[in-house]
Amino acid sequence: MEQQKLELIDIYDIVYEPWWLSFTAKVTMCVVIFILCLVVGYFIYKKTRKPVVLLYWQKALRDITSVEKTDFSDGQLFYLRLTEIMKQYLQERYGMHLVDKTDTELLEFLKTTKLIPSHVYETMKDLFEGVVFIKFANQHAVQERMEDAIKKTKALIHSLNG
């Protein structure tokens, strides 16, 4: 019988692999780094983005459009909001204190001043008369009057700024 040679054989089956070198750990780290990049990019974008600044007449048109989309069952609230918007617009347009004036004071001021065109007085007079009109009119007439007031105020703003 022949004798077998004695050899030293390494054990290749046992390998130590640290957890940070595993496929799952690598994928997880890539996902975390990607999310961190997104978060940092978002904050940089927010920090460097310039806010959109609306001009006074654009603000007025935006506010009138929001009033137009709101369903006002109470006409007095509608006209209250619309007159507030127009007073603010005229104050910013002409640089005069008009917001704190009552409706009659504002009409008197618009009638006597030479700085503001006369068609502004006429439009504001129609707008302020709408408050009185809605007290005595039926619902259909009130709705028509409110739609007309919206159209007139938008037309006035466009005529003064366009």
mmCIF file of C-alpha atoms in Angstrom:
data_model
loop_
_atom_site.group_PDB
_atom_site.id
_atom_site.type_symbol
_atom_site.label_atom_id
_atom_site.label_comp_id
_atom_site.label_asym_id
_atom_site.label_seq_id
_atom_site.Cartn_x
_atom_site.Cartn_y
_atom_site.Cartn_z
ATOM 1 C CA MET A 1 0.000 0.000 0.000
ATOM 2 C CA GLU A 2 1.067 3.280 -0.809
ATOM 3 C CA GLN A 3 1.126 5.966 1.615
ATOM 4 C CA GLN A 4 -0.595 9.169 0.915
ATOM 5 C CA LYS A 5 1.421 12.246 1.040
ATOM 6 C CA LEU A 6 0.601 14.591 3.773
ATOM 7 C CA GLU A 7 -0.428 17.979 2.547
ATOM 8 C CA LEU A 8 -1.557 21.074 4.257
ATOM 9 C CA ILE A 9 -4.876 22.203 2.859
ATOM 10 C CA ASP A 10 -6.219 25.663 3.548
ATOM 11 C CA ILE A 11 -9.761 26.156 4.612
ATOM 12 C CA TYR A 12 -11.317 28.325 1.936
ATOM 13 C CA ASP A 13 -14.927 28.180 3.008
ATOM 14 C CA ILE A 14 -14.633 30.500 5.969
ATOM 15 C CA VAL A 15 -14.269 34.126 4.973
ATOM 16 C CA TYR A 16 -14.882 37.112 7.167
ATOM 17 C CA GLU A 17 -16.693 39.942 5.418
ATOM 18 C CA PRO A 18 -17.348 43.095 7.449
ATOM 19 C CA TRP A 19 -20.939 44.308 7.440
ATOM 20 C CA TRP A 20 -20.055 47.604 5.725
ATOM 21 C CA LEU A 21 -18.777 45.695 2.713
ATOM 22 C CA SER A 22 -21.981 43.721 2.206
ATOM 23 C CA PHE A 23 -24.217 44.451 -0.778
ATOM 24 C CA THR A 24 -27.132 45.525 1.442
ATOM 25 C CA ALA A 25 -24.986 47.989 3.371
ATOM 26 C CA LYS A 26 -23.643 49.512 0.140
ATOM 27 C CA VAL A 27 -27.133 49.955 -1.315
ATOM 28 C CA THR A 28 -28.412 51.451 1.945
ATOM 29 C CA MET A 29 -25.525 53.922 2.089
ATOM 30 C CA CYS A 30 -26.111 54.952 -1.530
ATOM 31 C CA VAL A 31 -29.815 55.576 -0.819
ATOM 32 C CA VAL A 32 -29.021 57.594 2.320
ATOM 33 C CA ILE A 33 -26.427 59.694 0.469
ATOM 34 C CA PHE A 34 -28.896 60.295 -2.372
ATOM 35 C CA ILE A 35 -31.611 61.449 0.057
ATOM 36 C CA LEU A 36 -29.139 63.721 1.859
ATOM 37 C CA CYS A 37 -28.144 65.269 -1.480
ATOM 38 C CA LEU A 38 -31.800 65.894 -2.282
ATOM 39 C CA VAL A 39 -32.432 67.528 1.103
ATOM 40 C CA VAL A 40 -29.331 69.727 0.841
ATOM 41 C CA GLY A 41 -30.250 70.668 -2.739
ATOM 42 C CA TYR A 42 -33.773 71.583 -1.658
ATOM 43 C CA PHE A 43 -32.515 73.849 1.128
ATOM 44 C CA ILE A 44 -30.012 75.513 -1.192
ATOM 45 C CA TYR A 45 -32.770 76.060 -3.769
ATOM 46 C CA LYS A 46 -35.084 77.538 -1.140
ATOM 47 C CA LYS A 47 -32.358 79.802 0.195
ATOM 48 C CA THR A 48 -31.329 81.163 -3.195
ATOM 49 C CA ARG A 49 -34.799 81.392 -4.777
ATOM 50 C CA LYS A 50 -36.092 84.921 -5.072
ATOM 51 C CA PRO A 51 -39.680 85.440 -3.978
ATOM 52 C CA VAL A 52 -42.147 86.571 -6.594
ATOM 53 C CA VAL A 53 -43.063 90.176 -5.927
ATOM 54 C CA LEU A 54 -46.449 91.255 -7.202
ATOM 55 C CA LEU A 55 -47.122 94.851 -8.091
ATOM 56 C CA TYR A 56 -49.979 96.634 -6.332
ATOM 57 C CA TRP A 57 -52.301 96.349 -9.320
ATOM 58 C CA GLN A 58 -51.498 92.636 -9.719
ATOM 59 C CA LYS A 59 -52.349 92.110 -6.044
ATOM 60 C CA ALA A 60 -55.642 93.931 -6.547
ATOM 61 C CA LEU A 61 -56.534 91.815 -9.585
ATOM 62 C CA ARG A 62 -55.597 88.628 -7.709
ATOM 63 C CA ASP A 63 -57.762 89.647 -4.744
ATOM 64 C CA ILE A 64 -60.685 90.564 -7.000
ATOM 65 C CA THR A 65 -60.403 87.202 -8.736
ATOM 66 C CA SER A 66 -60.480 85.425 -5.366
ATOM 67 C CA VAL A 67 -63.582 87.439 -4.418
ATOM 68 C CA GLU A 68 -65.119 86.527 -7.761
ATOM 69 C CA LYS A 69 -64.549 82.810 -7.145
ATOM 70 C CA THR A 70 -66.021 82.983 -3.649
ATOM 71 C CA ASP A 71 -69.725 82.293 -3.490
ATOM 72 C CA PHE A 72 -71.132 85.195 -1.521
ATOM 73 C CA SER A 73 -74.678 84.643 -0.416
ATOM 74 C CA ASP A 74 -74.468 87.867 1.564
ATOM 75 C CA GLY A 75 -74.015 90.788 -0.823
ATOM 76 C CA GLN A 76 -72.918 93.134 1.922
ATOM 77 C CA LEU A 77 -69.832 91.025 2.651
ATOM 78 C CA PHE A 78 -69.062 90.929 -1.056
ATOM 79 C CA TYR A 79 -69.197 94.710 -1.406
ATOM 80 C CA LEU A 80 -67.303 95.213 1.838
ATOM 81 C CA ARG A 81 -64.434 93.082 0.551
ATOM 82 C CA LEU A 82 -64.511 94.628 -2.915
ATOM 83 C CA THR A 83 -64.441 98.196 -1.576
ATOM 84 C CA GLU A 84 -61.539 97.293 0.747
ATOM 85 C CA ILE A 85 -59.571 95.982 -2.222
ATOM 86 C CA MET A 86 -60.294 99.077 -4.313
ATOM 87 C CA LYS A 87 -59.453 101.485 -1.489
ATOM 88 C CA GLN A 88 -56.139 99.692 -0.936
ATOM 89 C CA TYR A 89 -55.446 99.738 -4.670
ATOM 90 C CA LEU A 90 -56.179 103.462 -5.009
ATOM 91 C CA GLN A 91 -54.092 104.223 -1.929
ATOM 92 C CA GLU A 92 -51.088 102.394 -3.343
ATOM 93 C CA ARG A 93 -51.656 103.738 -6.860
ATOM 94 C CA TYR A 94 -51.833 107.408 -5.908
ATOM 95 C CA GLY A 95 -49.929 107.407 -2.600
ATOM 96 C CA MET A 96 -52.746 108.990 -0.599
ATOM 97 C CA HIS A 97 -54.364 107.759 2.615
ATOM 98 C CA LEU A 98 -57.695 106.406 1.417
ATOM 99 C CA VAL A 99 -58.201 103.174 3.340
ATOM 100 C CA ASP A 100 -59.261 104.904 6.555
ATOM 101 C CA LYS A 101 -61.913 107.032 4.797
ATOM 102 C CA THR A 102 -65.576 106.124 4.752
ATOM 103 C CA ASP A 103 -67.274 105.552 1.422
ATOM 104 C CA THR A 104 -68.827 109.019 1.301
ATOM 105 C CA GLU A 105 -65.554 110.675 2.333
ATOM 106 C CA LEU A 106 -63.730 108.769 -0.374
ATOM 107 C CA LEU A 107 -66.292 109.749 -3.018
ATOM 108 C CA GLU A 108 -66.063 113.382 -1.960
ATOM 109 C CA PHE A 109 -62.284 113.232 -2.111
ATOM 110 C CA LEU A 110 -62.312 111.595 -5.550
ATOM 111 C CA LYS A 111 -64.776 114.202 -6.802
ATOM 112 C CA THR A 112 -62.714 117.181 -5.644
ATOM 113 C CA THR A 113 -59.169 116.056 -6.385
ATOM 114 C CA LYS A 114 -57.532 116.771 -9.725
ATOM 115 C CA LEU A 115 -54.892 114.027 -9.336
ATOM 116 C CA ILE A 116 -57.281 111.149 -9.966
ATOM 117 C CA PRO A 117 -59.159 110.780 -13.282
ATOM 118 C CA SER A 118 -62.908 111.350 -13.272
ATOM 119 C CA HIS A 119 -63.758 107.857 -14.505
ATOM 120 C CA VAL A 120 -62.310 106.514 -11.241
ATOM 121 C CA TYR A 121 -64.905 108.565 -9.377
ATOM 122 C CA GLU A 122 -67.703 107.197 -11.563
ATOM 123 C CA THR A 123 -66.635 103.576 -11.095
ATOM 124 C CA MET A 124 -66.244 103.940 -7.347
ATOM 125 C CA LYS A 125 -69.621 105.695 -7.126
ATOM 126 C CA ASP A 126 -71.270 102.761 -8.945
ATOM 127 C CA LEU A 127 -69.475 100.355 -6.641
ATOM 128 C CA PHE A 128 -70.637 102.124 -3.485
ATOM 129 C CA GLU A 129 -74.198 102.366 -4.808
ATOM 130 C CA GLY A 130 -74.207 98.595 -5.170
ATOM 131 C CA VAL A 131 -74.240 98.266 -1.387
ATOM 132 C CA VAL A 132 -77.496 100.219 -1.213
ATOM 133 C CA PHE A 133 -78.943 98.433 -4.253
ATOM 134 C CA ILE A 134 -78.582 94.948 -2.775
ATOM 135 C CA LYS A 135 -80.760 95.829 0.219
ATOM 136 C CA PHE A 136 -83.848 96.215 -1.964
ATOM 137 C CA ALA A 137 -83.221 93.877 -4.908
ATOM 138 C CA ASN A 138 -84.041 90.210 -5.391
ATOM 139 C CA GLN A 139 -81.323 87.553 -5.415
ATOM 140 C CA HIS A 140 -80.989 87.357 -9.202
ATOM 141 C CA ALA A 141 -80.565 91.123 -9.528
ATOM 142 C CA VAL A 142 -78.033 91.125 -6.694
ATOM 143 C CA GLN A 143 -75.970 88.439 -8.445
ATOM 144 C CA GLU A 144 -75.999 90.403 -11.711
ATOM 145 C CA ARG A 145 -75.017 93.580 -9.884
ATOM 146 C CA MET A 146 -72.102 91.818 -8.156
ATOM 147 C CA GLU A 147 -70.852 90.382 -11.465
ATOM 148 C CA ASP A 148 -71.091 93.839 -13.017
ATOM 149 C CA ALA A 149 -69.137 95.329 -10.109
ATOM 150 C CA ILE A 150 -66.372 92.747 -10.632
ATOM 151 C CA LYS A 151 -66.157 93.572 -14.346
ATOM 152 C CA LYS A 152 -66.059 97.325 -13.712
ATOM 153 C CA THR A 153 -63.360 97.139 -11.066
ATOM 154 C CA LYS A 154 -61.184 94.890 -13.231
ATOM 155 C CA ALA A 155 -61.693 97.226 -16.186
ATOM 156 C CA LEU A 156 -60.747 100.225 -14.038
ATOM 157 C CA ILE A 157 -57.525 98.588 -12.844
ATOM 158 C CA HIS A 158 -56.620 97.553 -16.404
ATOM 159 C CA SER A 159 -57.347 101.068 -17.745
ATOM 160 C CA LEU A 160 -55.149 102.709 -15.097
ATOM 161 C CA ASN A 161 -52.246 100.276 -15.542
ATOM 162 C CA GLY A 162 -52.459 99.063 -19.089
#
